[in-house]
PDB file of N, CA and C in Angstrom:
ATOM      1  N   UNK A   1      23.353   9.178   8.755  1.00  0.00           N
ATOM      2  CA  UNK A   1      22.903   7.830   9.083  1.00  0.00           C
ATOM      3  C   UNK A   1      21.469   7.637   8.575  1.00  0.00           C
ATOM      4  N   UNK A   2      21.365   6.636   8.047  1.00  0.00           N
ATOM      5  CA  UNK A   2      19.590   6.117   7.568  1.00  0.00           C
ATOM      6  C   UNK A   2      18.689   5.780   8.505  1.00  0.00           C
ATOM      7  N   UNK A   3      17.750   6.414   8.310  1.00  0.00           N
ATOM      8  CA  UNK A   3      16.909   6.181   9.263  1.00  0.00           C
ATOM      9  C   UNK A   3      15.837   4.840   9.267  1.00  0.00           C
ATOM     10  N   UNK A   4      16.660   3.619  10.187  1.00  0.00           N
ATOM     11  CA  UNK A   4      15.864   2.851  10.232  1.00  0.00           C
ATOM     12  C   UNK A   4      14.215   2.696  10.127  1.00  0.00           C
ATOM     13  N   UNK A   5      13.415   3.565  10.820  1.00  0.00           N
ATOM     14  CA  UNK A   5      11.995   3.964  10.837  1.00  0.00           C
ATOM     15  C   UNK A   5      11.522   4.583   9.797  1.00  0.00           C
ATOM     16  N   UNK A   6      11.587   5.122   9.170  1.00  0.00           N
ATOM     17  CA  UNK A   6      11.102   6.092   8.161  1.00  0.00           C
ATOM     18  C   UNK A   6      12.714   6.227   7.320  1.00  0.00           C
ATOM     19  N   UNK A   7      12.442   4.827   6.528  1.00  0.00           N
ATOM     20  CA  UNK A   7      13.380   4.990   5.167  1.00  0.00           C
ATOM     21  C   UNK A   7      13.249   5.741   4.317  1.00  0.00           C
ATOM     22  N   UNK A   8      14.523   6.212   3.217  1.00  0.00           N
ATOM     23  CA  UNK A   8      13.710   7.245   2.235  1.00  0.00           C
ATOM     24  C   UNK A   8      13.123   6.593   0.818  1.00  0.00           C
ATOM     25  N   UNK A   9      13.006   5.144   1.022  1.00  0.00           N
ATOM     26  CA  UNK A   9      11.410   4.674   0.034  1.00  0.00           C
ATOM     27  C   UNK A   9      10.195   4.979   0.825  1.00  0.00           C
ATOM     28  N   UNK A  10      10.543   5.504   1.494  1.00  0.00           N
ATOM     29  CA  UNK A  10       8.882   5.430   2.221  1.00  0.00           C
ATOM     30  C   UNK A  10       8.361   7.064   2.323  1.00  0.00           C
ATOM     31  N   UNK A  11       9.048   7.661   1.636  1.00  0.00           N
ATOM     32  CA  UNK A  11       9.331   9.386   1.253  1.00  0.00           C
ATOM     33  C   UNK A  11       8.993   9.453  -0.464  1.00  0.00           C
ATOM     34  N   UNK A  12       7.957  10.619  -0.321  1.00  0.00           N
ATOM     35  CA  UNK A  12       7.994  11.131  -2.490  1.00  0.00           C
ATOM     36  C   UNK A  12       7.954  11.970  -2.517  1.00  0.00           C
ATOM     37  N   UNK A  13       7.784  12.720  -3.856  1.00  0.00           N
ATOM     38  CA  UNK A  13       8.429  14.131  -3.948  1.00  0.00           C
ATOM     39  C   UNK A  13       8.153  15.162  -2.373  1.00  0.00           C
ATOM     40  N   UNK A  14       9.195  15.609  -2.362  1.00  0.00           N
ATOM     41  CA  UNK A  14       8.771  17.053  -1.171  1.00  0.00           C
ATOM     42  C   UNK A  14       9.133  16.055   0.071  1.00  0.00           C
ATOM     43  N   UNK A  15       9.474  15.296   0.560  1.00  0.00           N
ATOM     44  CA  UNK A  15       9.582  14.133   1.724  1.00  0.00           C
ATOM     45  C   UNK A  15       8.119  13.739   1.884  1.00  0.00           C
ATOM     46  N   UNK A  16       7.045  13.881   1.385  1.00  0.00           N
ATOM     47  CA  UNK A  16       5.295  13.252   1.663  1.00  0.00           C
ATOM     48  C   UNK A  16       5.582  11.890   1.936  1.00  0.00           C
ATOM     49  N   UNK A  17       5.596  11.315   2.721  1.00  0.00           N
ATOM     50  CA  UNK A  17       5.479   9.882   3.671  1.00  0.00           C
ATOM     51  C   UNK A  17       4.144   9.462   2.694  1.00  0.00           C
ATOM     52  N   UNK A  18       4.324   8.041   2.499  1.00  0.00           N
ATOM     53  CA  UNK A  18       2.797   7.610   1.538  1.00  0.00           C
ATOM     54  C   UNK A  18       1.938   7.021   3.252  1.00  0.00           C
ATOM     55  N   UNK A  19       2.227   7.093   4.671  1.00  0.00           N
ATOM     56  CA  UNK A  19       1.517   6.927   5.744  1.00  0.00           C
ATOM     57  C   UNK A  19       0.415   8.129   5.777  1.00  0.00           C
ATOM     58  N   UNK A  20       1.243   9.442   5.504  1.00  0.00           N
ATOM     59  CA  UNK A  20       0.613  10.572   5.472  1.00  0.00           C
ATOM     60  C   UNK A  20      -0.798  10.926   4.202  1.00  0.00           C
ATOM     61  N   UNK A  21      -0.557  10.298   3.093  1.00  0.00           N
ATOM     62  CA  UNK A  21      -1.618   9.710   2.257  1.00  0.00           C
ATOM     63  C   UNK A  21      -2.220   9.017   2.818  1.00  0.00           C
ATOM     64  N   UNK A  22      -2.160   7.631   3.132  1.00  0.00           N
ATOM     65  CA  UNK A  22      -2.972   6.888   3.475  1.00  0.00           C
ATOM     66  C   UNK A  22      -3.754   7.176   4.675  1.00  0.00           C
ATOM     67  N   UNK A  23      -3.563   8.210   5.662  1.00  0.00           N
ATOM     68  CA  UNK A  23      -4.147   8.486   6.819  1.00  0.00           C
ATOM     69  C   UNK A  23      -4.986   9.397   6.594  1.00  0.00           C
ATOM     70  N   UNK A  24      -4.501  10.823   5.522  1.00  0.00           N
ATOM     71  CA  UNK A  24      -5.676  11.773   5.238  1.00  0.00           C
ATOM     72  C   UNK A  24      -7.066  11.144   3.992  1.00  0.00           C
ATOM     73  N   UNK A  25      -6.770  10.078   3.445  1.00  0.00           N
ATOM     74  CA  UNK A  25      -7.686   9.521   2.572  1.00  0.00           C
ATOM     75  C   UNK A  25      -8.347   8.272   3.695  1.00  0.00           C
ATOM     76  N   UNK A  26      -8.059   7.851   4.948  1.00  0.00           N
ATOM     77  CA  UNK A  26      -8.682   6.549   4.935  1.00  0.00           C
ATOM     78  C   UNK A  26      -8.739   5.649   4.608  1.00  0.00           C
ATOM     79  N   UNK A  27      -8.013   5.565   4.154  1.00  0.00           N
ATOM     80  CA  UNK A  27      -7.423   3.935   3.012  1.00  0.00           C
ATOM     81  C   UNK A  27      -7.490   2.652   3.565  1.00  0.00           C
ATOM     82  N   UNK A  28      -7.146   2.072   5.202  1.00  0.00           N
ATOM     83  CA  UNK A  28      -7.384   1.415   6.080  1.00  0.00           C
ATOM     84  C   UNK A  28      -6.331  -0.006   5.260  1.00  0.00           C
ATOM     85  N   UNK A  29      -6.279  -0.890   5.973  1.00  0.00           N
ATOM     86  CA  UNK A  29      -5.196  -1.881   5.566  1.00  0.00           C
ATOM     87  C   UNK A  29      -4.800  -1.951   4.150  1.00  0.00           C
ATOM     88  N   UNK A  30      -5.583  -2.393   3.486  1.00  0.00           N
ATOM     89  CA  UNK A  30      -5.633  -3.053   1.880  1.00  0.00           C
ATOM     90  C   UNK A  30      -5.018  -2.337   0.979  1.00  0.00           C
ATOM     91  N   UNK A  31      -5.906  -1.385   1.291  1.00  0.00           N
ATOM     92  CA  UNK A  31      -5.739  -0.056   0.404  1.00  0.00           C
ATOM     93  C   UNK A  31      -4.511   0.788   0.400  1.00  0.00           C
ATOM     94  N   UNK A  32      -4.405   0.778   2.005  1.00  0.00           N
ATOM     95  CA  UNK A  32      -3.009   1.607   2.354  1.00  0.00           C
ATOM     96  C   UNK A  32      -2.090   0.457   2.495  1.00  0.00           C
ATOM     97  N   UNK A  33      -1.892  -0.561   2.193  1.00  0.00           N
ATOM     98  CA  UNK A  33      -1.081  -1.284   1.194  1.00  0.00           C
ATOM     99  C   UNK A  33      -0.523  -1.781   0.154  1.00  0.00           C
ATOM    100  N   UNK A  34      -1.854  -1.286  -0.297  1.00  0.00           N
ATOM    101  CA  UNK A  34      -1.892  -1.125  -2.268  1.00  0.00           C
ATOM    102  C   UNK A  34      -1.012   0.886  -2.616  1.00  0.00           C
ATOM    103  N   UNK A  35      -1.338   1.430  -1.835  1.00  0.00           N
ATOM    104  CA  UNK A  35      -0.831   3.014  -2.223  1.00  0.00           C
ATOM    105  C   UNK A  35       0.478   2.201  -1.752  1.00  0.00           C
ATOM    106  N   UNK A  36       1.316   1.683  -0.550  1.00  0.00           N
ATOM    107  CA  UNK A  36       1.984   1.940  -0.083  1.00  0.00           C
ATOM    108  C   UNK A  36       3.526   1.452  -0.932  1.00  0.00           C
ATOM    109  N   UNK A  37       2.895  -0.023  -1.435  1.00  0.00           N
ATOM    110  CA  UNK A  37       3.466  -1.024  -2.743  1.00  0.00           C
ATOM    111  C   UNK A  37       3.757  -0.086  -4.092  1.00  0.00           C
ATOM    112  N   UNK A  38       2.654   0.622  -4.153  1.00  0.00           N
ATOM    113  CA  UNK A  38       2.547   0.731  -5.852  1.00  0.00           C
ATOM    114  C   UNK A  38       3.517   2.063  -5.217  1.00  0.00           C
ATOM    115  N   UNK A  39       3.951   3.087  -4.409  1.00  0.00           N
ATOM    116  CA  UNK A  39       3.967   4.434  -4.410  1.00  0.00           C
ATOM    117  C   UNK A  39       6.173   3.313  -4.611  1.00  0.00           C
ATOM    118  N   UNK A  40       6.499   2.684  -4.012  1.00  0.00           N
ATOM    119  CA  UNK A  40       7.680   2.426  -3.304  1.00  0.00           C
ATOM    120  C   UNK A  40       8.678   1.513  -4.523  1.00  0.00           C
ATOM    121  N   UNK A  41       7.190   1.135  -5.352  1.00  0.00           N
ATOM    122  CA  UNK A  41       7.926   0.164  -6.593  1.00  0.00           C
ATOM    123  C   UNK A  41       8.788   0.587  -7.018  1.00  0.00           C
ATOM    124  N   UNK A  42       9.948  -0.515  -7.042  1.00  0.00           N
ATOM    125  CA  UNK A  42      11.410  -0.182  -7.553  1.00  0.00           C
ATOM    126  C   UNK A  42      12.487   0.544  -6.846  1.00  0.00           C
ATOM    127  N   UNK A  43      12.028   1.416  -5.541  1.00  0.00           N
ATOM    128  CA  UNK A  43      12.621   2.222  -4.593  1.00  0.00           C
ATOM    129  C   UNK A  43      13.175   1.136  -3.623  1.00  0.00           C
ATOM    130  N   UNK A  44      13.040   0.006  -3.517  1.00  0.00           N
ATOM    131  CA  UNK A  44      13.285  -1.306  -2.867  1.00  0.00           C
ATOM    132  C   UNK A  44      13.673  -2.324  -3.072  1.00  0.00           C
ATOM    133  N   UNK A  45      14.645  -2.593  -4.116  1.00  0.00           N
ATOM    134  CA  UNK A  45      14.243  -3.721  -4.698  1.00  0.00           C
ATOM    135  C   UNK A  45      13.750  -3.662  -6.068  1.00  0.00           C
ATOM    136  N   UNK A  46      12.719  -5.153  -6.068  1.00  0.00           N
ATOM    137  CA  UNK A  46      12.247  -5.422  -7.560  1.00  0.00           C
ATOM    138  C   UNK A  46      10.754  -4.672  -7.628  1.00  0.00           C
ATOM    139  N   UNK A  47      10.631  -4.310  -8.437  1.00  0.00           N
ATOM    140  CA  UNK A  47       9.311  -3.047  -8.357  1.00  0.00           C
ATOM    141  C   UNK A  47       7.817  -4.298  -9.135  1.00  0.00           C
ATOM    142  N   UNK A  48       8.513  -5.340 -10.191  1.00  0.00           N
ATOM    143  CA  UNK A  48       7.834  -6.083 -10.360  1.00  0.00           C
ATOM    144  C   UNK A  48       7.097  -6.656  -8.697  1.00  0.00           C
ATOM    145  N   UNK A  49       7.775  -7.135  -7.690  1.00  0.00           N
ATOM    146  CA  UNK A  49       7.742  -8.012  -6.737  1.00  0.00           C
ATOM    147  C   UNK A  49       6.268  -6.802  -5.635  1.00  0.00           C
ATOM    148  N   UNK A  50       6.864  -5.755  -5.690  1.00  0.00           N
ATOM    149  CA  UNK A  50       6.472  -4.771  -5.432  1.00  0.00           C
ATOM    150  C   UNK A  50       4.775  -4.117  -5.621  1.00  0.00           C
ATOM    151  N   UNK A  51       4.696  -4.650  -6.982  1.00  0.00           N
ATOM    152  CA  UNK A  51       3.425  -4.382  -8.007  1.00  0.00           C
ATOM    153  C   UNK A  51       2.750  -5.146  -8.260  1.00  0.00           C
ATOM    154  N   UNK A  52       3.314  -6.683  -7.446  1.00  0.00           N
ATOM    155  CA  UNK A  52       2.332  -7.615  -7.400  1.00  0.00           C
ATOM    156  C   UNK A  52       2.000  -7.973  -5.966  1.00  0.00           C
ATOM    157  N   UNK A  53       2.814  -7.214  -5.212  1.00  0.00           N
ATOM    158  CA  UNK A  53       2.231  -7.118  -3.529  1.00  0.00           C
ATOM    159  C   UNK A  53       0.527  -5.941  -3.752  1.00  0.00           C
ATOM    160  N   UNK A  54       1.241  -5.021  -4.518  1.00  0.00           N
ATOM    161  CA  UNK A  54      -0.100  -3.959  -4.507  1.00  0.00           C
ATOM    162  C   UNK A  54      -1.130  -4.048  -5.005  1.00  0.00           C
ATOM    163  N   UNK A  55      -1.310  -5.440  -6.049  1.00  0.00           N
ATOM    164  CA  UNK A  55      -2.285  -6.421  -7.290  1.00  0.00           C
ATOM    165  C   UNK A  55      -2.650  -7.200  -5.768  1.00  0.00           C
ATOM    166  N   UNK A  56      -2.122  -7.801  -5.317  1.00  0.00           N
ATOM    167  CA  UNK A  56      -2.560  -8.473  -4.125  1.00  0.00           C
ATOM    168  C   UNK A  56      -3.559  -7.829  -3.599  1.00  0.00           C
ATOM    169  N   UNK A  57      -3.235  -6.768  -2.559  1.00  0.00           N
ATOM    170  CA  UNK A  57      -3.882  -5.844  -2.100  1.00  0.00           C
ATOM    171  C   UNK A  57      -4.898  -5.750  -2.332  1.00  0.00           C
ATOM    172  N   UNK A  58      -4.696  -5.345  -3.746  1.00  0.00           N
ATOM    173  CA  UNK A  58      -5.918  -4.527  -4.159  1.00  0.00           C
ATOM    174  C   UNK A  58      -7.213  -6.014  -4.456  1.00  0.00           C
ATOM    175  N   UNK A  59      -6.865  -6.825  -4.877  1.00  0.00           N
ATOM    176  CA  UNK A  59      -7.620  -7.931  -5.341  1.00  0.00           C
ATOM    177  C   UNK A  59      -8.410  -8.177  -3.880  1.00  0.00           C
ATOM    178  N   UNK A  60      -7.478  -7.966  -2.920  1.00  0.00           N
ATOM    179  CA  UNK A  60      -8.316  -8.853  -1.565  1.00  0.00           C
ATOM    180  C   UNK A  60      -9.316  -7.359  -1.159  1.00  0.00           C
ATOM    181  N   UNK A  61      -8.804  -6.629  -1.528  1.00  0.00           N
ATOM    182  CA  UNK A  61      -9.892  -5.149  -0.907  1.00  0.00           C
ATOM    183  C   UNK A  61     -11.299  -5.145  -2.110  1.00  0.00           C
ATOM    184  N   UNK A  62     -10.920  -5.864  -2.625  1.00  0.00           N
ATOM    185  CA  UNK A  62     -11.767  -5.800  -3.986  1.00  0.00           C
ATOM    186  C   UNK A  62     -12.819  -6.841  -3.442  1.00  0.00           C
ATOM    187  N   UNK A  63     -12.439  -8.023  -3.264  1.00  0.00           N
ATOM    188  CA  UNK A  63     -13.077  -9.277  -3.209  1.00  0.00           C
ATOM    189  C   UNK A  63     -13.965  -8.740  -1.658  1.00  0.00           C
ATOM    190  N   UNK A  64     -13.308  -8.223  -0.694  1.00  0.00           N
ATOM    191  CA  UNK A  64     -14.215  -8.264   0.232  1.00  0.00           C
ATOM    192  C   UNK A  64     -15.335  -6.962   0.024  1.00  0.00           C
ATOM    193  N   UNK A  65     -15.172  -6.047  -0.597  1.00  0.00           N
ATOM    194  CA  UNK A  65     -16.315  -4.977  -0.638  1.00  0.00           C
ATOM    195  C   UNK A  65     -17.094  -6.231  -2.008  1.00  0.00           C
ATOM    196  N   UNK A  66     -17.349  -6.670  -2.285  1.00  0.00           N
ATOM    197  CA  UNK A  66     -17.703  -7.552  -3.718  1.00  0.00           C
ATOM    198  C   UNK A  66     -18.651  -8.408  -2.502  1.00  0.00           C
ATOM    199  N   UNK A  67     -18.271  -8.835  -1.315  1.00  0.00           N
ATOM    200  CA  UNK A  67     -18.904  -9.918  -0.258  1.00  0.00           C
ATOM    201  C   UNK A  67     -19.661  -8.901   0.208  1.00  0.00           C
ATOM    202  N   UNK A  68     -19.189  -7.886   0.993  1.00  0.00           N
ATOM    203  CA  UNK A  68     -20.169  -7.035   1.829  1.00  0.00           C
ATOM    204  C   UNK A  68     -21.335  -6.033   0.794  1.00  0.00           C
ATOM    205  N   UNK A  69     -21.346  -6.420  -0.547  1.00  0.00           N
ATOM    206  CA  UNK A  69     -22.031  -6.168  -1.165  1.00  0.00           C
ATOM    207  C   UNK A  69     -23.135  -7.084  -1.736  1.00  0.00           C
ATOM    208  N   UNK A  70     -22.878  -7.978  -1.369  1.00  0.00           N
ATOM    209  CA  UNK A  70     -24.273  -9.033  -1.755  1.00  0.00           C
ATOM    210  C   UNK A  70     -23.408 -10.282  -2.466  1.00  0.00           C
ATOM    211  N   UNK A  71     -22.125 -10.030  -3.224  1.00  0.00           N
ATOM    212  CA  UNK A  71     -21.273 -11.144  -4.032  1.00  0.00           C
ATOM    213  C   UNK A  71     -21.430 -10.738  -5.620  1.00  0.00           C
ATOM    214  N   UNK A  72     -22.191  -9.097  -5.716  1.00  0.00           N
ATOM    215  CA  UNK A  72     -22.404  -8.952  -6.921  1.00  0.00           C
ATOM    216  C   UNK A  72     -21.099  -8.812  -8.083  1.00  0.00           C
TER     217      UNK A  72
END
Protein backbone atom coordinates (compact mmCIF):
# COMPACT_ATOMS: atom_id res chain seq x y z
CA UNK A 1 0.00 0.00 0.00
CA UNK A 2 1.34 3.73 -0.72
CA UNK A 3 2.02 5.62 1.74
CA UNK A 4 -0.17 8.50 1.85
CA UNK A 5 2.40 10.69 4.12
CA UNK A 6 5.63 10.18 2.80
CA UNK A 7 5.08 9.34 -0.99
CA UNK A 8 7.87 7.83 -2.92
CA UNK A 9 8.40 11.38 -4.88
CA UNK A 10 9.24 12.68 -1.82
CA UNK A 11 12.19 9.86 -1.52
CA UNK A 12 15.91 10.00 -3.74
CA UNK A 13 18.45 7.83 -4.17
CA UNK A 14 18.94 5.50 -0.90
CA UNK A 15 15.10 6.58 0.38
CA UNK A 16 16.84 10.42 1.55
CA UNK A 17 13.45 12.31 2.13
CA UNK A 18 14.36 15.96 0.46
CA UNK A 19 12.56 17.10 4.37
CA UNK A 20 15.70 15.46 5.66
CA UNK A 21 17.86 17.93 3.35
CA UNK A 22 16.06 20.70 3.96
CA UNK A 23 16.19 20.35 7.83
CA UNK A 24 20.04 19.50 8.08
CA UNK A 25 20.86 22.65 5.71
CA UNK A 26 18.21 25.17 7.15
CA UNK A 27 16.65 26.02 4.16
CA UNK A 28 13.42 27.42 5.99
CA UNK A 29 10.21 27.90 3.67
CA UNK A 30 11.41 29.23 0.22
CA UNK A 31 14.24 27.48 -0.04
CA UNK A 32 12.97 24.20 1.24
CA UNK A 33 10.49 24.67 -1.41
CA UNK A 34 12.71 25.41 -4.10
CA UNK A 35 14.96 21.93 -3.06
CA UNK A 36 11.67 20.34 -2.55
CA UNK A 37 10.10 21.29 -6.38
CA UNK A 38 13.31 21.06 -8.19
CA UNK A 39 14.40 17.50 -6.21
CA UNK A 40 10.47 15.89 -7.22
CA UNK A 41 10.36 17.38 -10.93
CA UNK A 42 8.70 15.01 -13.12
CA UNK A 43 8.27 12.34 -10.17
CA UNK A 44 4.65 14.00 -10.06
CA UNK A 45 3.35 14.94 -12.80
CA UNK A 46 4.63 17.74 -15.16
CA UNK A 47 8.24 18.50 -14.03
CA UNK A 48 7.91 21.72 -16.26
CA UNK A 49 4.89 22.79 -13.70
CA UNK A 50 7.18 21.59 -11.04
CA UNK A 51 10.34 23.83 -12.08
CA UNK A 52 8.41 26.70 -12.23
CA UNK A 53 6.95 26.21 -8.65
CA UNK A 54 10.86 26.01 -7.63
CA UNK A 55 11.68 29.45 -10.10
CA UNK A 56 8.89 30.77 -7.92
CA UNK A 57 10.45 29.95 -4.81
CA UNK A 58 13.45 30.79 -5.45
CA UNK A 59 12.59 34.36 -7.01
CA UNK A 60 10.52 35.24 -3.76
CA UNK A 61 13.61 34.01 -1.40
CA UNK A 62 15.65 36.06 -3.65
CA UNK A 63 13.59 39.25 -3.65
CA UNK A 64 13.25 39.24 0.09
CA UNK A 65 17.07 38.78 1.17
CA UNK A 66 17.53 41.69 -1.89
CA UNK A 67 14.89 43.91 0.78
CA UNK A 68 16.56 42.88 4.01
CA UNK A 69 19.60 43.94 2.34
CA UNK A 70 19.12 47.53 1.67
CA UNK A 71 17.14 46.75 -2.08
CA UNK A 72 20.65 46.39 -3.48
Amino acid sequence: MADPINPAHYQGAGGMQVIDFIEAFDLGFCLGNTAKYSSRAGRKGDAVEDLRKAAWYLAREIEHRTKMRGGQ
